[in-house]
Amino acid sequence: MAVDDDGRPAGTPPEPPSEELLEFLLAALAQATDCVVPRRGLPLPFAVLEQPDGRHLHRFAGEMVRAQETARGWIREQPDVRMACVAWDGYLTLEGVRTDAVFVDGCDDGDGDGYVFVQRYVPAEGSRGPMVALGRPGLVRRSERLFDR
């Protein structure tokens, strides 16, 4: 039997995160989506942390890949992190079709790995119209932890 990278039978969806982490990640994904839908703006990558004193959002400027790396490094340096995620704009290819999408990669201070969620979007009216979300947010895959417990 073929298996995916995390040991699941090939083609089966990953186990979902806890309800608390799911709400945290979907809130960050909604915020990232709001950066591009309907305004057509490019969101800078940002990180969201949940710490004992509350939730904090930090934006990271620069080239997209490097800014994501900077955000991930910054998260690892923060104290008392309960949950964290990085959000960015990119592309998702499904069945050979590439679409614009926003992504959120995050984890909590539990024993598991992280999760990557996605929301695809397209122009509403031709190539110059406002953007609209395409479908619903989805769980793409499991990911490496963003911070040590």
mmCIF file with all atom_site columns, C-alpha atoms in Angstrom:
data_model
loop_
_atom_site.group_PDB
_atom_site.id
_atom_site.type_symbol
_atom_site.label_atom_id
_atom_site.label_alt_id
_atom_site.label_comp_id
_atom_site.label_asym_id
_atom_site.label_entity_id
_atom_site.label_seq_id
_atom_site.pdbx_PDB_ins_code
_atom_site.Cartn_x
_atom_site.Cartn_y
_atom_site.Cartn_z
_atom_site.occupancy
_atom_site.B_iso_or_equiv
_atom_site.pdbx_formal_charge
_atom_site.auth_seq_id
_atom_site.auth_comp_id
_atom_site.auth_asym_id
_atom_site.auth_atom_id
_atom_site.pdbx_PDB_model_num
ATOM 1   C CA . MET A 1 1   ? 0.000   0.000  0.000   1.00 0.00 ? 1   MET A CA 1
ATOM 2   C CA . ALA A 1 2   ? 1.306   3.472  -0.922  1.00 0.00 ? 2   ALA A CA 1
ATOM 3   C CA . VAL A 1 3   ? 1.645   5.987  1.906   1.00 0.00 ? 3   VAL A CA 1
ATOM 4   C CA . ASP A 1 4   ? 2.000   9.766  2.068   1.00 0.00 ? 4   ASP A CA 1
ATOM 5   C CA . ASP A 1 5   ? 4.944   11.504 3.763   1.00 0.00 ? 5   ASP A CA 1
ATOM 6   C CA . ASP A 1 6   ? 3.274   11.372 7.175   1.00 0.00 ? 6   ASP A CA 1
ATOM 7   C CA . GLY A 1 7   ? 2.466   7.637  7.005   1.00 0.00 ? 7   GLY A CA 1
ATOM 8   C CA . ARG A 1 8   ? -1.197  7.930  5.979   1.00 0.00 ? 8   ARG A CA 1
ATOM 9   C CA . PRO A 1 9   ? -2.492  5.720  3.175   1.00 0.00 ? 9   PRO A CA 1
ATOM 10  C CA . ALA A 1 10  ? -1.981  7.680  -0.070  1.00 0.00 ? 10  ALA A CA 1
ATOM 11  C CA . GLY A 1 11  ? -4.884  9.955  -0.909  1.00 0.00 ? 11  GLY A CA 1
ATOM 12  C CA . THR A 1 12  ? -6.482  10.037 2.549   1.00 0.00 ? 12  THR A CA 1
ATOM 13  C CA . PRO A 1 13  ? -6.924  13.460 4.150   1.00 0.00 ? 13  PRO A CA 1
ATOM 14  C CA . PRO A 1 14  ? -4.768  14.406 7.143   1.00 0.00 ? 14  PRO A CA 1
ATOM 15  C CA . GLU A 1 15  ? -6.284  14.345 10.613  1.00 0.00 ? 15  GLU A CA 1
ATOM 16  C CA . PRO A 1 16  ? -7.779  17.773 11.383  1.00 0.00 ? 16  PRO A CA 1
ATOM 17  C CA . PRO A 1 17  ? -6.348  20.029 14.092  1.00 0.00 ? 17  PRO A CA 1
ATOM 18  C CA . SER A 1 18  ? -7.988  20.614 17.460  1.00 0.00 ? 18  SER A CA 1
ATOM 19  C CA . GLU A 1 19  ? -11.035 22.889 17.446  1.00 0.00 ? 19  GLU A CA 1
ATOM 20  C CA . GLU A 1 20  ? -9.060  25.707 19.105  1.00 0.00 ? 20  GLU A CA 1
ATOM 21  C CA . LEU A 1 21  ? -6.206  25.518 16.587  1.00 0.00 ? 21  LEU A CA 1
ATOM 22  C CA . LEU A 1 22  ? -8.653  25.211 13.694  1.00 0.00 ? 22  LEU A CA 1
ATOM 23  C CA . GLU A 1 23  ? -10.434 28.422 14.761  1.00 0.00 ? 23  GLU A CA 1
ATOM 24  C CA . PHE A 1 24  ? -7.082  30.213 15.135  1.00 0.00 ? 24  PHE A CA 1
ATOM 25  C CA . LEU A 1 25  ? -5.849  29.125 11.689  1.00 0.00 ? 25  LEU A CA 1
ATOM 26  C CA . LEU A 1 26  ? -9.131  29.874 9.914   1.00 0.00 ? 26  LEU A CA 1
ATOM 27  C CA . ALA A 1 27  ? -9.250  33.361 11.492  1.00 0.00 ? 27  ALA A CA 1
ATOM 28  C CA . ALA A 1 28  ? -5.744  34.063 10.172  1.00 0.00 ? 28  ALA A CA 1
ATOM 29  C CA . LEU A 1 29  ? -6.709  32.651 6.760   1.00 0.00 ? 29  LEU A CA 1
ATOM 30  C CA . ALA A 1 30  ? -9.777  34.929 6.674   1.00 0.00 ? 30  ALA A CA 1
ATOM 31  C CA . GLN A 1 31  ? -7.572  37.915 7.483   1.00 0.00 ? 31  GLN A CA 1
ATOM 32  C CA . ALA A 1 32  ? -5.107  36.956 4.729   1.00 0.00 ? 32  ALA A CA 1
ATOM 33  C CA . THR A 1 33  ? -7.995  36.475 2.296   1.00 0.00 ? 33  THR A CA 1
ATOM 34  C CA . ASP A 1 34  ? -9.327  39.932 3.191   1.00 0.00 ? 34  ASP A CA 1
ATOM 35  C CA . CYS A 1 35  ? -5.990  41.363 2.017   1.00 0.00 ? 35  CYS A CA 1
ATOM 36  C CA . VAL A 1 36  ? -6.628  40.201 -1.566  1.00 0.00 ? 36  VAL A CA 1
ATOM 37  C CA . VAL A 1 37  ? -10.411 39.722 -1.849  1.00 0.00 ? 37  VAL A CA 1
ATOM 38  C CA . PRO A 1 38  ? -11.852 41.963 -3.213  1.00 0.00 ? 38  PRO A CA 1
ATOM 39  C CA . ARG A 1 39  ? -9.086  44.587 -3.206  1.00 0.00 ? 39  ARG A CA 1
ATOM 40  C CA . ARG A 1 40  ? -6.542  42.798 -5.422  1.00 0.00 ? 40  ARG A CA 1
ATOM 41  C CA . GLY A 1 41  ? -3.745  43.854 -3.116  1.00 0.00 ? 41  GLY A CA 1
ATOM 42  C CA . LEU A 1 42  ? -0.799  41.647 -2.263  1.00 0.00 ? 42  LEU A CA 1
ATOM 43  C CA . PRO A 1 43  ? -0.717  40.868 1.436   1.00 0.00 ? 43  PRO A CA 1
ATOM 44  C CA . LEU A 1 44  ? 2.660   41.034 2.973   1.00 0.00 ? 44  LEU A CA 1
ATOM 45  C CA . PRO A 1 45  ? 3.417   37.793 4.755   1.00 0.00 ? 45  PRO A CA 1
ATOM 46  C CA . PHE A 1 46  ? 2.370   38.048 8.368   1.00 0.00 ? 46  PHE A CA 1
ATOM 47  C CA . ALA A 1 47  ? 2.646   35.992 11.518  1.00 0.00 ? 47  ALA A CA 1
ATOM 48  C CA . VAL A 1 48  ? 0.047   35.648 14.245  1.00 0.00 ? 48  VAL A CA 1
ATOM 49  C CA . LEU A 1 49  ? 0.970   34.501 17.751  1.00 0.00 ? 49  LEU A CA 1
ATOM 50  C CA . GLU A 1 50  ? -1.242  33.468 20.633  1.00 0.00 ? 50  GLU A CA 1
ATOM 51  C CA . GLN A 1 51  ? 0.599   34.147 23.902  1.00 0.00 ? 51  GLN A CA 1
ATOM 52  C CA . PRO A 1 52  ? -0.583  34.427 27.524  1.00 0.00 ? 52  PRO A CA 1
ATOM 53  C CA . ASP A 1 53  ? -1.168  38.184 27.086  1.00 0.00 ? 53  ASP A CA 1
ATOM 54  C CA . GLY A 1 54  ? -3.254  37.796 23.910  1.00 0.00 ? 54  GLY A CA 1
ATOM 55  C CA . ARG A 1 55  ? -3.033  37.541 20.143  1.00 0.00 ? 55  ARG A CA 1
ATOM 56  C CA . HIS A 1 56  ? -0.413  39.487 18.188  1.00 0.00 ? 56  HIS A CA 1
ATOM 57  C CA . LEU A 1 57  ? -0.022  40.092 14.437  1.00 0.00 ? 57  LEU A CA 1
ATOM 58  C CA . HIS A 1 58  ? 3.296   41.088 12.848  1.00 0.00 ? 58  HIS A CA 1
ATOM 59  C CA . ARG A 1 59  ? 3.880   41.854 9.156   1.00 0.00 ? 59  ARG A CA 1
ATOM 60  C CA . PHE A 1 60  ? 7.115   41.086 7.308   1.00 0.00 ? 60  PHE A CA 1
ATOM 61  C CA . ALA A 1 61  ? 8.216   43.087 4.262   1.00 0.00 ? 61  ALA A CA 1
ATOM 62  C CA . GLY A 1 62  ? 10.400  41.966 1.398   1.00 0.00 ? 62  GLY A CA 1
ATOM 63  C CA . GLU A 1 63  ? 10.498  39.269 -1.233  1.00 0.00 ? 63  GLU A CA 1
ATOM 64  C CA . MET A 1 64  ? 7.787   36.701 -0.431  1.00 0.00 ? 64  MET A CA 1
ATOM 65  C CA . VAL A 1 65  ? 9.957   33.626 0.267   1.00 0.00 ? 65  VAL A CA 1
ATOM 66  C CA . ARG A 1 66  ? 12.536  35.536 2.289   1.00 0.00 ? 66  ARG A CA 1
ATOM 67  C CA . ALA A 1 67  ? 9.823   37.354 4.271   1.00 0.00 ? 67  ALA A CA 1
ATOM 68  C CA . GLN A 1 68  ? 8.215   33.989 5.129   1.00 0.00 ? 68  GLN A CA 1
ATOM 69  C CA . GLU A 1 69  ? 11.570  32.659 6.328   1.00 0.00 ? 69  GLU A CA 1
ATOM 70  C CA . THR A 1 70  ? 12.038  35.782 8.446   1.00 0.00 ? 70  THR A CA 1
ATOM 71  C CA . ALA A 1 71  ? 8.549   35.334 9.938   1.00 0.00 ? 71  ALA A CA 1
ATOM 72  C CA . ARG A 1 72  ? 9.256   31.679 10.787  1.00 0.00 ? 72  ARG A CA 1
ATOM 73  C CA . GLY A 1 73  ? 12.560  32.609 12.434  1.00 0.00 ? 73  GLY A CA 1
ATOM 74  C CA . TRP A 1 74  ? 10.902  35.394 14.393  1.00 0.00 ? 74  TRP A CA 1
ATOM 75  C CA . ILE A 1 75  ? 8.251   32.976 15.724  1.00 0.00 ? 75  ILE A CA 1
ATOM 76  C CA . ARG A 1 76  ? 10.958  30.584 16.985  1.00 0.00 ? 76  ARG A CA 1
ATOM 77  C CA . GLU A 1 77  ? 12.480  33.439 19.024  1.00 0.00 ? 77  GLU A CA 1
ATOM 78  C CA . GLN A 1 78  ? 9.258   34.420 20.826  1.00 0.00 ? 78  GLN A CA 1
ATOM 79  C CA . PRO A 1 79  ? 8.565   33.306 24.417  1.00 0.00 ? 79  PRO A CA 1
ATOM 80  C CA . ASP A 1 80  ? 5.495   31.490 25.736  1.00 0.00 ? 80  ASP A CA 1
ATOM 81  C CA . VAL A 1 81  ? 3.862   30.802 22.362  1.00 0.00 ? 81  VAL A CA 1
ATOM 82  C CA . ARG A 1 82  ? 0.610   28.804 22.574  1.00 0.00 ? 82  ARG A CA 1
ATOM 83  C CA . MET A 1 83  ? -0.246  28.943 18.852  1.00 0.00 ? 83  MET A CA 1
ATOM 84  C CA . ALA A 1 84  ? 1.447   30.514 15.845  1.00 0.00 ? 84  ALA A CA 1
ATOM 85  C CA . CYS A 1 85  ? 0.990   30.774 12.106  1.00 0.00 ? 85  CYS A CA 1
ATOM 86  C CA . VAL A 1 86  ? 2.461   32.394 9.012   1.00 0.00 ? 86  VAL A CA 1
ATOM 87  C CA . ALA A 1 87  ? 0.189   33.628 6.199   1.00 0.00 ? 87  ALA A CA 1
ATOM 88  C CA . TRP A 1 88  ? 1.246   34.395 2.625   1.00 0.00 ? 88  TRP A CA 1
ATOM 89  C CA . ASP A 1 89  ? 0.007   34.768 -0.942  1.00 0.00 ? 89  ASP A CA 1
ATOM 90  C CA . GLY A 1 90  ? 0.936   32.184 -3.568  1.00 0.00 ? 90  GLY A CA 1
ATOM 91  C CA . TYR A 1 91  ? -0.436  29.635 -6.023  1.00 0.00 ? 91  TYR A CA 1
ATOM 92  C CA . LEU A 1 92  ? -2.156  26.275 -5.682  1.00 0.00 ? 92  LEU A CA 1
ATOM 93  C CA . THR A 1 93  ? -2.212  23.732 -8.500  1.00 0.00 ? 93  THR A CA 1
ATOM 94  C CA . LEU A 1 94  ? -5.058  21.209 -8.468  1.00 0.00 ? 94  LEU A CA 1
ATOM 95  C CA . GLU A 1 95  ? -5.446  18.678 -11.273 1.00 0.00 ? 95  GLU A CA 1
ATOM 96  C CA . GLY A 1 96  ? -3.074  20.695 -13.453 1.00 0.00 ? 96  GLY A CA 1
ATOM 97  C CA . VAL A 1 97  ? -4.889  24.028 -12.959 1.00 0.00 ? 97  VAL A CA 1
ATOM 98  C CA . ARG A 1 98  ? -2.976  26.792 -11.167 1.00 0.00 ? 98  ARG A CA 1
ATOM 99  C CA . THR A 1 99  ? -4.945  29.371 -9.164  1.00 0.00 ? 99  THR A CA 1
ATOM 100 C CA . ASP A 1 100 ? -4.016  32.254 -6.904  1.00 0.00 ? 100 ASP A CA 1
ATOM 101 C CA . ALA A 1 101 ? -4.368  31.376 -3.241  1.00 0.00 ? 101 ALA A CA 1
ATOM 102 C CA . VAL A 1 102 ? -3.589  32.531 0.263   1.00 0.00 ? 102 VAL A CA 1
ATOM 103 C CA . PHE A 1 103 ? -2.032  30.051 2.669   1.00 0.00 ? 103 PHE A CA 1
ATOM 104 C CA . VAL A 1 104 ? -1.706  29.743 6.434   1.00 0.00 ? 104 VAL A CA 1
ATOM 105 C CA . ASP A 1 105 ? 0.791   27.366 8.054   1.00 0.00 ? 105 ASP A CA 1
ATOM 106 C CA . GLY A 1 106 ? 0.483   26.999 11.806  1.00 0.00 ? 106 GLY A CA 1
ATOM 107 C CA . CYS A 1 107 ? 0.685   24.850 14.911  1.00 0.00 ? 107 CYS A CA 1
ATOM 108 C CA . ASP A 1 108 ? 0.026   24.915 18.627  1.00 0.00 ? 108 ASP A CA 1
ATOM 109 C CA . ASP A 1 109 ? 2.103   23.964 21.661  1.00 0.00 ? 109 ASP A CA 1
ATOM 110 C CA . GLY A 1 110 ? 0.721   20.414 21.669  1.00 0.00 ? 110 GLY A CA 1
ATOM 111 C CA . ASP A 1 111 ? 2.496   17.261 20.566  1.00 0.00 ? 111 ASP A CA 1
ATOM 112 C CA . GLY A 1 112 ? 1.557   17.335 16.877  1.00 0.00 ? 112 GLY A CA 1
ATOM 113 C CA . ASP A 1 113 ? 2.983   18.891 13.771  1.00 0.00 ? 113 ASP A CA 1
ATOM 114 C CA . GLY A 1 114 ? 1.499   21.868 11.963  1.00 0.00 ? 114 GLY A CA 1
ATOM 115 C CA . TYR A 1 115 ? -1.192  22.322 9.328   1.00 0.00 ? 115 TYR A CA 1
ATOM 116 C CA . VAL A 1 116 ? -1.365  24.227 6.048   1.00 0.00 ? 116 VAL A CA 1
ATOM 117 C CA . PHE A 1 117 ? -4.747  25.658 5.036   1.00 0.00 ? 117 PHE A CA 1
ATOM 118 C CA . VAL A 1 118 ? -5.556  27.401 1.749   1.00 0.00 ? 118 VAL A CA 1
ATOM 119 C CA . GLN A 1 119 ? -8.186  29.682 0.231   1.00 0.00 ? 119 GLN A CA 1
ATOM 120 C CA . ARG A 1 120 ? -8.171  30.031 -3.553  1.00 0.00 ? 120 ARG A CA 1
ATOM 121 C CA . TYR A 1 121 ? -9.323  33.218 -5.308  1.00 0.00 ? 121 TYR A CA 1
ATOM 122 C CA . VAL A 1 122 ? -9.985  34.442 -8.874  1.00 0.00 ? 122 VAL A CA 1
ATOM 123 C CA . PRO A 1 123 ? -10.926 37.708 -10.634 1.00 0.00 ? 123 PRO A CA 1
ATOM 124 C CA . ALA A 1 124 ? -14.678 38.313 -10.432 1.00 0.00 ? 124 ALA A CA 1
ATOM 125 C CA . GLU A 1 125 ? -15.017 40.050 -13.808 1.00 0.00 ? 125 GLU A CA 1
ATOM 126 C CA . GLY A 1 126 ? -12.291 39.374 -16.333 1.00 0.00 ? 126 GLY A CA 1
ATOM 127 C CA . SER A 1 127 ? -8.660  39.980 -15.573 1.00 0.00 ? 127 SER A CA 1
ATOM 128 C CA . ARG A 1 128 ? -9.159  43.501 -14.161 1.00 0.00 ? 128 ARG A CA 1
ATOM 129 C CA . GLY A 1 129 ? -12.116 42.959 -11.875 1.00 0.00 ? 129 GLY A CA 1
ATOM 130 C CA . PRO A 1 130 ? -12.100 42.587 -8.109  1.00 0.00 ? 130 PRO A CA 1
ATOM 131 C CA . MET A 1 131 ? -11.088 39.246 -6.667  1.00 0.00 ? 131 MET A CA 1
ATOM 132 C CA . VAL A 1 132 ? -13.527 36.713 -5.213  1.00 0.00 ? 132 VAL A CA 1
ATOM 133 C CA . ALA A 1 133 ? -12.910 33.640 -3.087  1.00 0.00 ? 133 ALA A CA 1
ATOM 134 C CA . LEU A 1 134 ? -13.148 30.359 -4.991  1.00 0.00 ? 134 LEU A CA 1
ATOM 135 C CA . GLY A 1 135 ? -14.701 27.542 -2.978  1.00 0.00 ? 135 GLY A CA 1
ATOM 136 C CA . ARG A 1 136 ? -14.150 27.076 0.719   1.00 0.00 ? 136 ARG A CA 1
ATOM 137 C CA . PRO A 1 137 ? -10.971 27.028 2.795   1.00 0.00 ? 137 PRO A CA 1
ATOM 138 C CA . GLY A 1 138 ? -9.292  23.650 2.752   1.00 0.00 ? 138 GLY A CA 1
ATOM 139 C CA . LEU A 1 139 ? -6.676  21.659 4.625   1.00 0.00 ? 139 LEU A CA 1
ATOM 140 C CA . VAL A 1 140 ? -3.779  21.066 2.224   1.00 0.00 ? 140 VAL A CA 1
ATOM 141 C CA . ARG A 1 141 ? -1.355  19.019 4.310   1.00 0.00 ? 141 ARG A CA 1
ATOM 142 C CA . ARG A 1 142 ? 0.471   18.593 7.599   1.00 0.00 ? 142 ARG A CA 1
ATOM 143 C CA . SER A 1 143 ? 3.628   20.656 8.080   1.00 0.00 ? 143 SER A CA 1
ATOM 144 C CA . GLU A 1 144 ? 6.653   20.966 10.339  1.00 0.00 ? 144 GLU A CA 1
ATOM 145 C CA . ARG A 1 145 ? 6.248   22.755 13.644  1.00 0.00 ? 145 ARG A CA 1
ATOM 146 C CA . LEU A 1 146 ? 6.927   26.502 13.649  1.00 0.00 ? 146 LEU A CA 1
ATOM 147 C CA . PHE A 1 147 ? 8.264   26.544 17.220  1.00 0.00 ? 147 PHE A CA 1
ATOM 148 C CA . ASP A 1 148 ? 9.549   24.190 19.890  1.00 0.00 ? 148 ASP A CA 1
ATOM 149 C CA . ARG A 1 149 ? 7.296   23.239 22.767  1.00 0.00 ? 149 ARG A CA 1
#
